[in-house]
Amino acid sequence: MVIHIFNVIKPGLLTTVQDLGRKGYQKYGLSVSGAVDYYAHRIANILVGNQDNAATLEVTMIGPTLKVLETRKIAITGADLTPYVNNSPVPLWRSFTVSEGDILSFQGYRSGCRAYIAVAGGLDVEETLGSKSTDLISEIGGHHGRRLIKGDTITANAVHTNKICLSRRLSTELIPTYTKHVRVRIILGPQDDAFTAKGIETFLSSEYTVTKDSNRMGCRLEGPTIEHKNGADILSEGMFMGAIQVPQNGQPILFLSGRPSVGGYTKIGGVITVDLPKVAQLKPNDRVSIEKVTLDEAHELLYKQENIFKLLQASIGEGGGL
């Protein structure tokens, strides 16, 4: 049974269907894709009683205008783009009900870069190679392998009665704050030995600005030149989420979920997993500074965060606060 949930009146700047990505296909040249901000995506799903990998709408900077076609619980997380239902503002980081005929819109940018709209039951699009994520480069997955356009109709899965949850809100201490300056923790490598001591020091002590050429593929950063020892070229190898590549011009590129499968320039470091959502919310002219941490520290931080997700996921169906 096909359940129509939204009709697209205006598509916004860039609205796509995303889950947590298409794993295992980089070796064939495909991008992982998936939600750039995995934290906001997962929380949005948990708030409406979904498993955290369910497909959501990822909204960039300028939100869409959507007509609601069936009454359903939804949640909006991530960037504050001033969501409204009809003529009234609606809250972020909590679930609420939209009714058939309602108009969901976004009135203007306030903070962050990407918002996520989760629908109880999850969005219903065909899986491609094990994922519902939109790969804009290969034009596969999501809604016909592309961004949403005016006139599209979005479908949702049925909601099982034992999975229907009451309105839920996320505890304040778990809601991130998006600022114009972000300190990002990294682990050096895998080619940090390709840079001079001066280059490493420059990287760790400088502030970089996000350029207008940034997108789902990655953030191009502009700032003090990072010095190589003997050039930037290496044999092409797999590109990981959060990799910080430094080509010959010495200006770092921080790769995100839409990254290419491989890259042939030196990587000075990688952003730790728990800080990737910070990077996902960067926009042009935001500033980034770097802090080096150890692998053990990164593992400990990730372990704590995953325990929070486990507790939140286990609470589905209880209602109230999270």
Short mmCIF file of C-alpha atoms in Angstrom, two decimals:
data_model
loop_
_atom_site.label_atom_id
_atom_site.label_comp_id
_atom_site.label_asym_id
_atom_site.label_seq_id
_atom_site.Cartn_x
_atom_site.Cartn_y
_atom_site.Cartn_z
CA MET A 1 0.00 0.00 0.00
CA VAL A 2 1.42 3.37 -1.05
CA ILE A 3 0.98 6.07 1.59
CA HIS A 4 1.49 9.62 0.32
CA ILE A 5 2.82 11.84 3.09
CA PHE A 6 4.05 15.08 1.44
CA ASN A 7 3.48 17.00 -1.77
CA VAL A 8 6.34 19.35 -2.63
CA ILE A 9 5.10 22.91 -3.20
CA LYS A 10 8.61 24.41 -3.07
CA PRO A 11 11.70 22.19 -2.93
CA GLY A 12 14.04 24.51 -1.02
CA LEU A 13 17.70 24.93 -1.88
CA LEU A 14 18.68 21.25 -1.63
CA THR A 15 16.33 18.68 -0.15
CA THR A 16 17.15 14.99 -0.51
CA VAL A 17 16.16 11.64 0.97
CA GLN A 18 18.95 10.23 3.17
CA ASP A 19 19.55 7.41 5.61
CA LEU A 20 22.90 6.48 7.20
CA GLY A 21 24.57 5.69 3.91
CA ARG A 22 25.44 3.07 1.32
CA LYS A 23 28.11 0.92 2.91
CA GLY A 24 30.46 -1.45 1.09
CA TYR A 25 30.45 0.08 -2.41
CA GLN A 26 33.33 2.56 -2.35
CA LYS A 27 35.52 -0.09 -3.96
CA TYR A 28 33.20 0.13 -6.98
CA GLY A 29 33.52 3.92 -7.15
CA LEU A 30 30.25 4.80 -5.39
CA SER A 31 29.94 7.40 -2.68
CA VAL A 32 28.67 6.33 0.75
CA SER A 33 26.27 9.32 0.76
CA GLY A 34 23.80 9.37 3.67
CA ALA A 35 22.95 12.10 6.16
CA VAL A 36 25.81 14.57 6.58
CA ASP A 37 24.81 15.15 10.22
CA TYR A 38 24.30 11.63 11.53
CA TYR A 39 23.43 12.93 15.03
CA ALA A 40 20.50 15.11 13.97
CA HIS A 41 19.30 12.39 11.57
CA ARG A 42 19.36 9.65 14.21
CA ILE A 43 17.71 11.79 16.88
CA ALA A 44 14.92 12.86 14.51
CA ASN A 45 14.11 9.21 13.86
CA ILE A 46 14.20 8.26 17.52
CA LEU A 47 11.82 11.12 18.37
CA VAL A 48 9.14 9.66 16.08
CA GLY A 49 9.71 6.04 17.11
CA ASN A 50 11.76 4.89 14.10
CA GLN A 51 14.94 2.90 13.99
CA ASP A 52 17.74 5.42 13.60
CA ASN A 53 18.62 4.36 10.04
CA ALA A 54 15.15 5.15 8.65
CA ALA A 55 15.12 7.54 5.70
CA THR A 56 14.56 11.24 6.42
CA LEU A 57 14.55 14.44 4.40
CA GLU A 58 17.82 16.35 4.62
CA VAL A 59 17.24 20.09 4.15
CA THR A 60 20.05 22.54 3.36
CA MET A 61 19.91 26.23 4.36
CA ILE A 62 16.62 27.10 2.63
CA GLY A 63 13.82 24.72 3.57
CA PRO A 64 11.05 23.32 1.40
CA THR A 65 7.33 24.01 1.55
CA LEU A 66 5.41 20.74 1.89
CA LYS A 67 1.70 19.96 1.90
CA VAL A 68 0.86 17.21 4.38
CA LEU A 69 -1.18 14.42 2.78
CA GLU A 70 -1.71 12.20 5.83
CA THR A 71 -1.86 12.88 9.57
CA ARG A 72 1.38 11.68 11.12
CA LYS A 73 3.95 12.37 13.83
CA ILE A 74 7.07 14.14 12.56
CA ALA A 75 10.20 15.67 14.09
CA ILE A 76 12.61 18.31 12.82
CA THR A 77 16.18 18.45 14.12
CA GLY A 78 19.48 20.06 13.17
CA ALA A 79 19.71 23.57 11.76
CA ASP A 80 17.15 26.13 12.87
CA LEU A 81 15.48 27.22 9.64
CA THR A 82 12.37 28.53 11.46
CA PRO A 83 9.87 25.74 10.76
CA TYR A 84 6.18 26.60 10.63
CA VAL A 85 3.01 24.56 10.27
CA ASN A 86 0.39 26.74 8.66
CA ASN A 87 0.83 30.11 10.42
CA SER A 88 2.41 28.89 13.64
CA PRO A 89 6.03 28.11 14.55
CA VAL A 90 6.78 24.53 15.55
CA PRO A 91 9.51 23.26 17.88
CA LEU A 92 12.80 21.66 16.96
CA TRP A 93 14.14 18.51 18.63
CA ARG A 94 10.71 17.19 19.57
CA SER A 95 7.96 15.26 17.83
CA PHE A 96 4.57 16.72 17.00
CA THR A 97 1.57 15.87 14.86
CA VAL A 98 0.86 17.29 11.44
CA SER A 99 -2.58 16.79 9.95
CA GLU A 100 -3.79 16.19 6.43
CA GLY A 101 -3.92 19.53 4.61
CA ASP A 102 -1.35 21.26 6.81
CA ILE A 103 1.46 23.24 5.17
CA LEU A 104 4.96 22.71 6.57
CA SER A 105 7.33 25.52 5.63
CA PHE A 106 10.57 27.16 6.73
CA GLN A 107 10.54 30.90 7.22
CA GLY A 108 14.25 31.69 7.30
CA TYR A 109 17.72 30.76 8.41
CA ARG A 110 18.79 31.19 12.05
CA SER A 111 21.64 28.76 12.74
CA GLY A 112 23.38 25.67 11.40
CA CYS A 113 23.25 24.43 7.82
CA ARG A 114 21.27 21.18 7.58
CA ALA A 115 17.94 20.17 9.10
CA TYR A 116 16.30 16.74 9.12
CA ILE A 117 12.61 15.90 8.83
CA ALA A 118 11.69 12.47 10.14
CA VAL A 119 8.25 10.92 9.69
CA ALA A 120 6.88 8.16 11.92
CA GLY A 121 7.31 4.94 9.98
CA GLY A 122 10.12 6.38 7.86
CA LEU A 123 10.08 7.54 4.25
CA ASP A 124 9.23 4.84 1.75
CA VAL A 125 11.61 4.84 -1.21
CA GLU A 126 13.15 1.83 -2.91
CA GLU A 127 16.49 0.67 -1.56
CA THR A 128 19.37 0.82 -4.01
CA LEU A 129 22.37 -1.32 -3.05
CA GLY A 130 21.16 -1.58 0.51
CA SER A 131 20.42 2.09 1.14
CA LYS A 132 17.71 4.68 0.54
CA SER A 133 20.24 7.52 0.44
CA THR A 134 20.42 9.86 -2.53
CA ASP A 135 23.77 9.83 -4.34
CA LEU A 136 23.61 13.04 -6.38
CA ILE A 137 26.77 12.24 -8.36
CA SER A 138 25.77 8.73 -9.47
CA GLU A 139 22.07 9.71 -9.56
CA ILE A 140 20.91 6.66 -7.64
CA GLY A 141 18.84 6.11 -4.48
CA GLY A 142 16.42 8.39 -2.70
CA HIS A 143 13.70 9.97 -4.82
CA HIS A 144 14.72 9.06 -8.38
CA GLY A 145 18.38 9.70 -7.59
CA ARG A 146 17.97 13.47 -7.35
CA ARG A 147 17.01 16.41 -5.17
CA LEU A 148 13.31 17.11 -4.66
CA ILE A 149 11.58 19.35 -7.17
CA LYS A 150 8.21 21.10 -7.24
CA GLY A 151 5.36 18.63 -7.70
CA ASP A 152 7.10 15.59 -6.21
CA THR A 153 5.05 13.35 -3.96
CA ILE A 154 6.86 11.72 -1.04
CA THR A 155 5.65 8.42 0.38
CA ALA A 156 5.98 6.92 3.86
CA ASN A 157 5.83 3.48 5.40
CA ALA A 158 2.84 2.39 7.44
CA VAL A 159 3.09 2.91 11.21
CA HIS A 160 2.71 -0.23 13.29
CA THR A 161 0.40 0.37 16.23
CA ASN A 162 2.95 -0.94 18.74
CA LYS A 163 5.48 1.61 17.46
CA ILE A 164 3.31 4.72 17.72
CA CYS A 165 4.85 7.05 20.28
CA LEU A 166 3.54 10.01 22.17
CA SER A 167 5.00 13.44 21.58
CA ARG A 168 8.60 13.37 22.70
CA ARG A 169 11.28 15.99 23.25
CA LEU A 170 15.03 15.74 23.54
CA SER A 171 16.67 16.80 26.81
CA THR A 172 18.22 20.25 26.55
CA GLU A 173 21.70 18.99 27.40
CA LEU A 174 21.65 16.73 24.33
CA ILE A 175 20.68 19.53 21.90
CA PRO A 176 23.73 20.94 20.09
CA THR A 177 24.36 24.65 19.65
CA TYR A 178 25.52 25.81 16.22
CA THR A 179 27.97 28.69 16.24
CA LYS A 180 29.99 30.50 13.59
CA HIS A 181 33.25 29.29 15.07
CA VAL A 182 33.78 25.56 15.68
CA ARG A 183 36.65 23.77 17.38
CA VAL A 184 37.06 20.35 15.78
CA ARG A 185 39.00 17.47 17.32
CA ILE A 186 41.13 15.38 14.97
CA ILE A 187 43.53 12.46 14.91
CA LEU A 188 46.66 13.04 12.85
CA GLY A 189 47.29 10.76 9.86
CA PRO A 190 47.40 8.71 7.80
CA GLN A 191 49.93 10.86 5.88
CA ASP A 192 50.93 13.36 8.57
CA ASP A 193 54.55 12.34 7.93
CA ALA A 194 54.25 14.01 4.48
CA PHE A 195 54.15 17.44 6.16
CA THR A 196 56.91 19.47 7.74
CA ALA A 197 56.92 20.16 11.46
CA LYS A 198 56.06 23.74 10.55
CA GLY A 199 53.15 22.50 8.41
CA ILE A 200 51.74 20.41 11.27
CA GLU A 201 52.09 23.32 13.69
CA THR A 202 50.37 25.68 11.22
CA PHE A 203 47.48 23.26 10.85
CA LEU A 204 47.00 22.80 14.60
CA SER A 205 47.37 26.46 15.58
CA SER A 206 45.53 28.29 12.81
CA GLU A 207 41.94 29.24 12.09
CA TYR A 208 40.40 28.35 8.74
CA THR A 209 37.34 29.78 6.98
CA VAL A 210 34.75 27.69 5.14
CA THR A 211 34.57 28.82 1.50
CA LYS A 212 31.51 29.16 -0.72
CA ASP A 213 32.65 26.09 -2.70
CA SER A 214 31.59 23.76 0.13
CA ASN A 215 28.78 21.20 -0.26
CA ARG A 216 27.74 17.66 0.72
CA MET A 217 31.00 16.39 -0.72
CA GLY A 218 33.14 18.44 1.61
CA CYS A 219 34.14 21.75 3.17
CA ARG A 220 36.89 23.66 1.44
CA LEU A 221 38.84 25.63 4.01
CA GLU A 222 40.90 28.76 3.48
CA GLY A 223 43.67 29.96 5.74
CA PRO A 224 47.42 29.70 6.39
CA THR A 225 49.22 27.38 3.97
CA ILE A 226 50.08 23.91 5.31
CA GLU A 227 53.60 23.03 4.21
CA HIS A 228 54.43 19.66 2.61
CA LYS A 229 57.84 18.03 2.65
CA ASN A 230 57.90 16.72 -0.92
CA GLY A 231 54.59 17.47 -2.58
CA ALA A 232 50.97 16.43 -2.10
CA ASP A 233 50.53 13.49 -4.49
CA ILE A 234 50.08 9.92 -3.23
CA LEU A 235 48.70 6.75 -4.77
CA SER A 236 44.91 7.03 -4.73
CA GLU A 237 43.32 5.35 -1.72
CA GLY A 238 39.95 5.10 -0.03
CA MET A 239 38.46 8.33 1.33
CA PHE A 240 36.89 8.23 4.78
CA MET A 241 34.28 10.46 6.39
CA GLY A 242 36.00 13.42 8.02
CA ALA A 243 39.27 13.00 6.12
CA ILE A 244 41.25 16.25 5.86
CA GLN A 245 43.04 16.26 2.53
CA VAL A 246 45.69 18.85 1.73
CA PRO A 247 46.46 19.27 -1.99
CA GLN A 248 49.48 21.09 -3.38
CA ASN A 249 48.10 24.56 -2.60
CA GLY A 250 48.27 23.80 1.13
CA GLN A 251 44.57 24.57 1.72
CA PRO A 252 42.70 21.77 3.55
CA ILE A 253 39.53 20.07 2.30
CA LEU A 254 37.36 18.34 4.91
CA PHE A 255 35.42 15.50 3.30
CA LEU A 256 31.82 14.66 4.18
CA SER A 257 29.26 12.00 3.28
CA GLY A 258 29.05 12.89 -0.43
CA ARG A 259 32.82 12.47 -0.81
CA PRO A 260 34.41 10.60 -3.73
CA SER A 261 35.34 6.97 -3.12
CA VAL A 262 39.09 7.58 -3.45
CA GLY A 263 41.53 10.47 -3.32
CA GLY A 264 45.10 11.01 -4.42
CA TYR A 265 46.35 13.78 -2.13
CA THR A 266 47.93 13.64 1.32
CA LYS A 267 45.59 13.52 4.32
CA ILE A 268 46.93 15.29 7.37
CA GLY A 269 44.24 14.00 9.72
CA GLY A 270 40.67 12.96 10.27
CA VAL A 271 37.86 14.45 12.34
CA ILE A 272 36.78 12.20 15.20
CA THR A 273 33.32 10.69 14.79
CA VAL A 274 31.58 12.62 17.57
CA ASP A 275 32.66 15.94 16.01
CA LEU A 276 31.45 15.13 12.48
CA PRO A 277 28.00 16.64 13.21
CA LYS A 278 29.72 19.96 13.99
CA VAL A 279 31.34 19.89 10.56
CA ALA A 280 28.03 18.93 8.93
CA GLN A 281 26.51 22.19 10.17
CA LEU A 282 29.28 24.47 8.86
CA LYS A 283 28.35 26.99 6.18
CA PRO A 284 30.34 29.49 4.09
CA ASN A 285 32.28 32.05 6.18
CA ASP A 286 32.12 29.94 9.34
CA ARG A 287 35.50 29.44 11.01
CA VAL A 288 37.23 26.24 12.09
CA SER A 289 40.11 25.63 14.47
CA ILE A 290 41.74 22.28 15.16
CA GLU A 291 42.55 20.32 18.31
CA LYS A 292 44.59 17.10 18.26
CA VAL A 293 43.39 14.19 20.41
CA THR A 294 44.48 10.58 20.78
CA LEU A 295 42.76 7.53 19.35
CA ASP A 296 41.90 6.35 22.87
CA GLU A 297 40.21 9.68 23.62
CA ALA A 298 38.22 9.45 20.38
CA HIS A 299 37.09 5.92 21.21
CA GLU A 300 35.99 6.93 24.71
CA LEU A 301 33.95 9.85 23.39
CA LEU A 302 32.29 7.66 20.76
CA TYR A 303 31.53 4.94 23.32
CA LYS A 304 29.75 7.47 25.54
CA GLN A 305 27.74 8.86 22.64
CA GLU A 306 26.69 5.42 21.37
CA ASN A 307 25.51 4.52 24.87
CA ILE A 308 23.26 7.58 24.79
CA PHE A 309 21.81 6.46 21.46
CA LYS A 310 21.20 2.96 22.83
CA LEU A 311 19.32 4.36 25.81
CA LEU A 312 17.24 6.68 23.61
CA GLN A 313 16.44 3.94 21.11
CA ALA A 314 15.43 1.58 23.91
CA SER A 315 12.96 4.19 25.20
CA ILE A 316 10.90 4.28 21.96
CA GLY A 317 7.22 4.10 22.77
CA GLU A 318 7.42 5.54 26.28
CA GLY A 319 6.63 9.15 25.34
CA GLY A 320 7.68 12.29 27.19
CA GLY A 321 11.25 13.56 27.40
CA LEU A 322 14.41 11.81 26.29
#
